[in-house]
Amino acid sequence: MVLQENISLKPYNTMGVEARARLFLLVTSREVLAAALAGIHPEQHLLVLGGGSNVLFTRDFDGLVLKNQIEGCEVLGEDRSYARIRAGSGEDWHGFVGWCLQHGYYGLENLSLIPGTVGAAPVQNIGAYGVEVGAHIEAVEAVDLKNGRCRRFEAETCEFAYRDSIFKGPCRNRFFITAVIFRLSKTPHLATAYADVRQALAKRPSGVTAQELSDIVCEIRRRKLPDPQELPNAGSFFKNPLVSRKRYQDLAERFPGLPSYPVDDQTVKIAAGWMIDRCGWKGRRRGLCGVYAKQALVLVNYGGATGRDILDLAEAVQDAVEAVFGIRLQAEPLIL
Ligand code: EPU
């Protein structure tokens, strides 16, 4: 186990902002983690970092960063219909989706090309194009950072909701997820209802395979979302707000065309990107950062922006949307 000191976190966050960690450890196995936890002061500040694609550093981190690199994929068992797969939490998410498709395990294809690691997927219940990862998870294996004990969380206890789970809410920063167990179908049941996907499929004469659907999703994402390698960003910077049906009806009357998605009988999700766009912020640049020109939910770092610059920009966007729509947008990434 090699603890490093005073490490730059710039290579470890897709927003590309500079911040330093007082201590830094690459966690390659549960054993490395156990050894680290046994050797540190109980009050040590800890931060678990996956792909760094959903975090904004606004200052240095005066504690120990645990960078997840636990790898490996194994099939735990299968019957005629389903396979149970355990994936190491440090695996690259998109690589894992590709592995599943290659082996004939379906369900995750709409989540292709989402940046980040397998372990980060349940934390914010990643979702795209009508699919959320929580629906395909059987359990999450984790180590309790308070006492080093291993825990297994069945999916029902993870409280998966829109971009949310207990790992983001009540148990934030308490657990290091070491593996995720998925239950995937051996026959494809493709989710093609999302508008962008439907439009892409309308151009095709016949149906698609799961691999082709994955390719379509990658095409849509590449068209609308910036590649963090080229233009640093953290994906959607804001969550789509959930409002009551009544509130939605009032808004829809005042703002015809406001895109919405029903969540349940009482709740509607409305498109924050559309609201930001409508406020004139899409494509607007402020110093070294700005709102992405092709998708207003995404904030981008043109190079050299600090976390504080990005937070100031986010607050300006939140103020503008609140002034017009009366709704305060919530940031999606973890702000540190
Ligand atoms: N829209 C605009 N202007 C914009 C952006 C969007 O008018 O600048 C409109 C679109 O035309 C569409 C609606 O708003 O009618 C929704 O846009 P889109 O389908 O692109 O999806 P989104 O709500 O902006 C969400 C997720 C994305 C996910 C897509 C596809 C959140 C916060 N974001 O974006 O997730 O890829 O749906 O499912 O839920 C992420 O979380 O990092 C992420 C990229």
PDB file of N, CA, C and O in Angstrom, residues 101 106-110 129-131 185 187-194 197 201 207-214 216:
ATOM      1  N   LEU A 101     -22.667  -6.707 -23.515  1.00  0.00           N
ATOM      2  CA  LEU A 101     -23.247  -6.908 -24.852  1.00  0.00           C
ATOM      3  C   LEU A 101     -22.526  -8.044 -25.581  1.00  0.00           C
ATOM      4  O   LEU A 101     -23.154  -8.896 -26.199  1.00  0.00           O
ATOM      5  N   TYR A 106     -28.199  -8.459 -21.469  1.00  0.00           N
ATOM      6  CA  TYR A 106     -28.830  -7.227 -21.941  1.00  0.00           C
ATOM      7  C   TYR A 106     -29.503  -6.416 -20.836  1.00  0.00           C
ATOM      8  O   TYR A 106     -29.846  -6.952 -19.790  1.00  0.00           O
ATOM      9  N   GLY A 107     -29.725  -5.145 -21.141  1.00  0.00           N
ATOM     10  CA  GLY A 107     -30.446  -4.256 -20.232  1.00  0.00           C
ATOM     11  C   GLY A 107     -29.743  -2.922 -20.051  1.00  0.00           C
ATOM     12  O   GLY A 107     -30.359  -1.914 -19.767  1.00  0.00           O
ATOM     13  N   LEU A 108     -28.410  -2.929 -20.252  1.00  0.00           N
ATOM     14  CA  LEU A 108     -27.643  -1.709 -19.969  1.00  0.00           C
ATOM     15  C   LEU A 108     -27.335  -0.899 -21.227  1.00  0.00           C
ATOM     16  O   LEU A 108     -26.686   0.147 -21.142  1.00  0.00           O
ATOM     17  N   GLU A 109     -27.799  -1.382 -22.403  1.00  0.00           N
ATOM     18  CA  GLU A 109     -27.366  -0.764 -23.669  1.00  0.00           C
ATOM     19  C   GLU A 109     -27.689   0.735 -23.768  1.00  0.00           C
ATOM     20  O   GLU A 109     -26.906   1.494 -24.343  1.00  0.00           O
ATOM     21  N   ASN A 110     -28.806   1.170 -23.160  1.00  0.00           N
ATOM     22  CA  ASN A 110     -29.134   2.606 -23.241  1.00  0.00           C
ATOM     23  C   ASN A 110     -28.201   3.463 -22.384  1.00  0.00           C
ATOM     24  O   ASN A 110     -28.206   4.692 -22.486  1.00  0.00           O
ATOM     25  N   TYR A 129     -31.922   7.804 -21.651  1.00  0.00           N
ATOM     26  CA  TYR A 129     -32.768   7.260 -22.719  1.00  0.00           C
ATOM     27  C   TYR A 129     -33.746   6.207 -22.200  1.00  0.00           C
ATOM     28  O   TYR A 129     -33.913   5.124 -22.762  1.00  0.00           O
ATOM     29  N   GLY A 130     -34.384   6.576 -21.078  1.00  0.00           N
ATOM     30  CA  GLY A 130     -35.479   5.752 -20.566  1.00  0.00           C
ATOM     31  C   GLY A 130     -35.066   4.574 -19.696  1.00  0.00           C
ATOM     32  O   GLY A 130     -35.912   3.751 -19.342  1.00  0.00           O
ATOM     33  N   VAL A 131     -33.798   4.458 -19.342  1.00  0.00           N
ATOM     34  CA  VAL A 131     -33.351   3.338 -18.497  1.00  0.00           C
ATOM     35  C   VAL A 131     -32.564   3.895 -17.307  1.00  0.00           C
ATOM     36  O   VAL A 131     -31.766   4.818 -17.470  1.00  0.00           O
ATOM     37  N   SER A 185     -30.765  -9.693 -18.391  1.00  0.00           N
ATOM     38  CA  SER A 185     -31.554 -10.622 -19.191  1.00  0.00           C
ATOM     39  C   SER A 185     -30.702 -11.233 -20.300  1.00  0.00           C
ATOM     40  O   SER A 185     -29.812 -10.585 -20.842  1.00  0.00           O
ATOM     41  N   THR A 187     -32.218 -12.354 -22.987  1.00  0.00           N
ATOM     42  CA  THR A 187     -32.903 -11.952 -24.229  1.00  0.00           C
ATOM     43  C   THR A 187     -33.077 -10.443 -24.192  1.00  0.00           C
ATOM     44  O   THR A 187     -33.429  -9.892 -23.147  1.00  0.00           O
ATOM     45  N   PRO A 188     -32.826  -9.764 -25.307  1.00  0.00           N
ATOM     46  CA  PRO A 188     -32.957  -8.308 -25.290  1.00  0.00           C
ATOM     47  C   PRO A 188     -34.419  -7.853 -25.188  1.00  0.00           C
ATOM     48  O   PRO A 188     -35.277  -8.428 -25.851  1.00  0.00           O
ATOM     49  N   HIS A 189     -34.671  -6.892 -24.330  1.00  0.00           N
ATOM     50  CA  HIS A 189     -35.979  -6.212 -24.278  1.00  0.00           C
ATOM     51  C   HIS A 189     -35.623  -4.742 -24.447  1.00  0.00           C
ATOM     52  O   HIS A 189     -35.360  -4.059 -23.462  1.00  0.00           O
ATOM     53  N   LEU A 190     -35.565  -4.293 -25.672  1.00  0.00           N
ATOM     54  CA  LEU A 190     -34.969  -2.983 -25.924  1.00  0.00           C
ATOM     55  C   LEU A 190     -35.914  -1.836 -25.570  1.00  0.00           C
ATOM     56  O   LEU A 190     -37.101  -1.876 -25.894  1.00  0.00           O
ATOM     57  N   ALA A 191     -35.374  -0.823 -24.911  1.00  0.00           N
ATOM     58  CA  ALA A 191     -36.160   0.366 -24.546  1.00  0.00           C
ATOM     59  C   ALA A 191     -35.913   1.427 -25.613  1.00  0.00           C
ATOM     60  O   ALA A 191     -34.828   2.017 -25.674  1.00  0.00           O
ATOM     61  N   THR A 192     -36.928   1.625 -26.446  1.00  0.00           N
ATOM     62  CA  THR A 192     -36.715   2.519 -27.601  1.00  0.00           C
ATOM     63  C   THR A 192     -37.718   3.675 -27.629  1.00  0.00           C
ATOM     64  O   THR A 192     -37.882   4.324 -28.651  1.00  0.00           O
ATOM     65  N   ALA A 193     -38.376   3.930 -26.489  1.00  0.00           N
ATOM     66  CA  ALA A 193     -39.452   4.927 -26.499  1.00  0.00           C
ATOM     67  C   ALA A 193     -38.944   6.370 -26.393  1.00  0.00           C
ATOM     68  O   ALA A 193     -39.658   7.305 -26.743  1.00  0.00           O
ATOM     69  N   TYR A 194     -37.735   6.574 -25.913  1.00  0.00           N
ATOM     70  CA  TYR A 194     -37.232   7.934 -25.703  1.00  0.00           C
ATOM     71  C   TYR A 194     -37.129   8.662 -27.057  1.00  0.00           C
ATOM     72  O   TYR A 194     -36.662   8.080 -28.050  1.00  0.00           O
ATOM     73  N   VAL A 197     -34.126   8.414 -29.405  1.00  0.00           N
ATOM     74  CA  VAL A 197     -33.898   7.040 -29.885  1.00  0.00           C
ATOM     75  C   VAL A 197     -34.933   6.718 -30.966  1.00  0.00           C
ATOM     76  O   VAL A 197     -34.603   6.164 -32.025  1.00  0.00           O
ATOM     77  N   LEU A 201     -34.353   5.589 -34.835  1.00  0.00           N
ATOM     78  CA  LEU A 201     -34.839   4.299 -35.345  1.00  0.00           C
ATOM     79  C   LEU A 201     -35.758   4.467 -36.539  1.00  0.00           C
ATOM     80  O   LEU A 201     -35.819   3.599 -37.412  1.00  0.00           O
ATOM     81  N   GLY A 207     -35.832  -3.571 -37.517  1.00  0.00           N
ATOM     82  CA  GLY A 207     -35.526  -3.418 -36.094  1.00  0.00           C
ATOM     83  C   GLY A 207     -34.024  -3.386 -35.819  1.00  0.00           C
ATOM     84  O   GLY A 207     -33.213  -3.473 -36.736  1.00  0.00           O
ATOM     85  N   VAL A 208     -33.681  -3.247 -34.555  1.00  0.00           N
ATOM     86  CA  VAL A 208     -32.255  -3.171 -34.193  1.00  0.00           C
ATOM     87  C   VAL A 208     -31.880  -4.253 -33.191  1.00  0.00           C
ATOM     88  O   VAL A 208     -32.733  -4.748 -32.453  1.00  0.00           O
ATOM     89  N   THR A 209     -30.619  -4.557 -33.146  1.00  0.00           N
ATOM     90  CA  THR A 209     -30.098  -5.443 -32.107  1.00  0.00           C
ATOM     91  C   THR A 209     -29.681  -4.563 -30.914  1.00  0.00           C
ATOM     92  O   THR A 209     -29.597  -3.332 -31.046  1.00  0.00           O
ATOM     93  N   ALA A 210     -29.381  -5.211 -29.811  1.00  0.00           N
ATOM     94  CA  ALA A 210     -28.954  -4.465 -28.623  1.00  0.00           C
ATOM     95  C   ALA A 210     -27.652  -3.710 -28.912  1.00  0.00           C
ATOM     96  O   ALA A 210     -27.470  -2.568 -28.484  1.00  0.00           O
ATOM     97  N   GLN A 211     -26.748  -4.353 -29.658  1.00  0.00           N
ATOM     98  CA  GLN A 211     -25.481  -3.695 -29.992  1.00  0.00           C
ATOM     99  C   GLN A 211     -25.739  -2.457 -30.863  1.00  0.00           C
ATOM    100  O   GLN A 211     -25.128  -1.400 -30.652  1.00  0.00           O
ATOM    101  N   GLU A 212     -26.695  -2.594 -31.814  1.00  0.00           N
ATOM    102  CA  GLU A 212     -27.007  -1.428 -32.662  1.00  0.00           C
ATOM    103  C   GLU A 212     -27.644  -0.306 -31.840  1.00  0.00           C
ATOM    104  O   GLU A 212     -27.359   0.871 -32.065  1.00  0.00           O
ATOM    105  N   LEU A 213     -28.481  -0.683 -30.860  1.00  0.00           N
ATOM    106  CA  LEU A 213     -29.089   0.334 -30.003  1.00  0.00           C
ATOM    107  C   LEU A 213     -27.989   1.047 -29.201  1.00  0.00           C
ATOM    108  O   LEU A 213     -28.002   2.280 -29.067  1.00  0.00           O
ATOM    109  N   SER A 214     -27.032   0.274 -28.721  1.00  0.00           N
ATOM    110  CA  SER A 214     -25.901   0.877 -28.006  1.00  0.00           C
ATOM    111  C   SER A 214     -25.172   1.857 -28.925  1.00  0.00           C
ATOM    112  O   SER A 214     -24.825   2.981 -28.514  1.00  0.00           O
ATOM    113  N   ILE A 216     -26.403   3.481 -31.445  1.00  0.00           N
ATOM    114  CA  ILE A 216     -27.264   4.659 -31.654  1.00  0.00           C
ATOM    115  C   ILE A 216     -27.148   5.613 -30.459  1.00  0.00           C
ATOM    116  O   ILE A 216     -27.007   6.825 -30.619  1.00  0.00           O
TER     117      ILE A 216
END
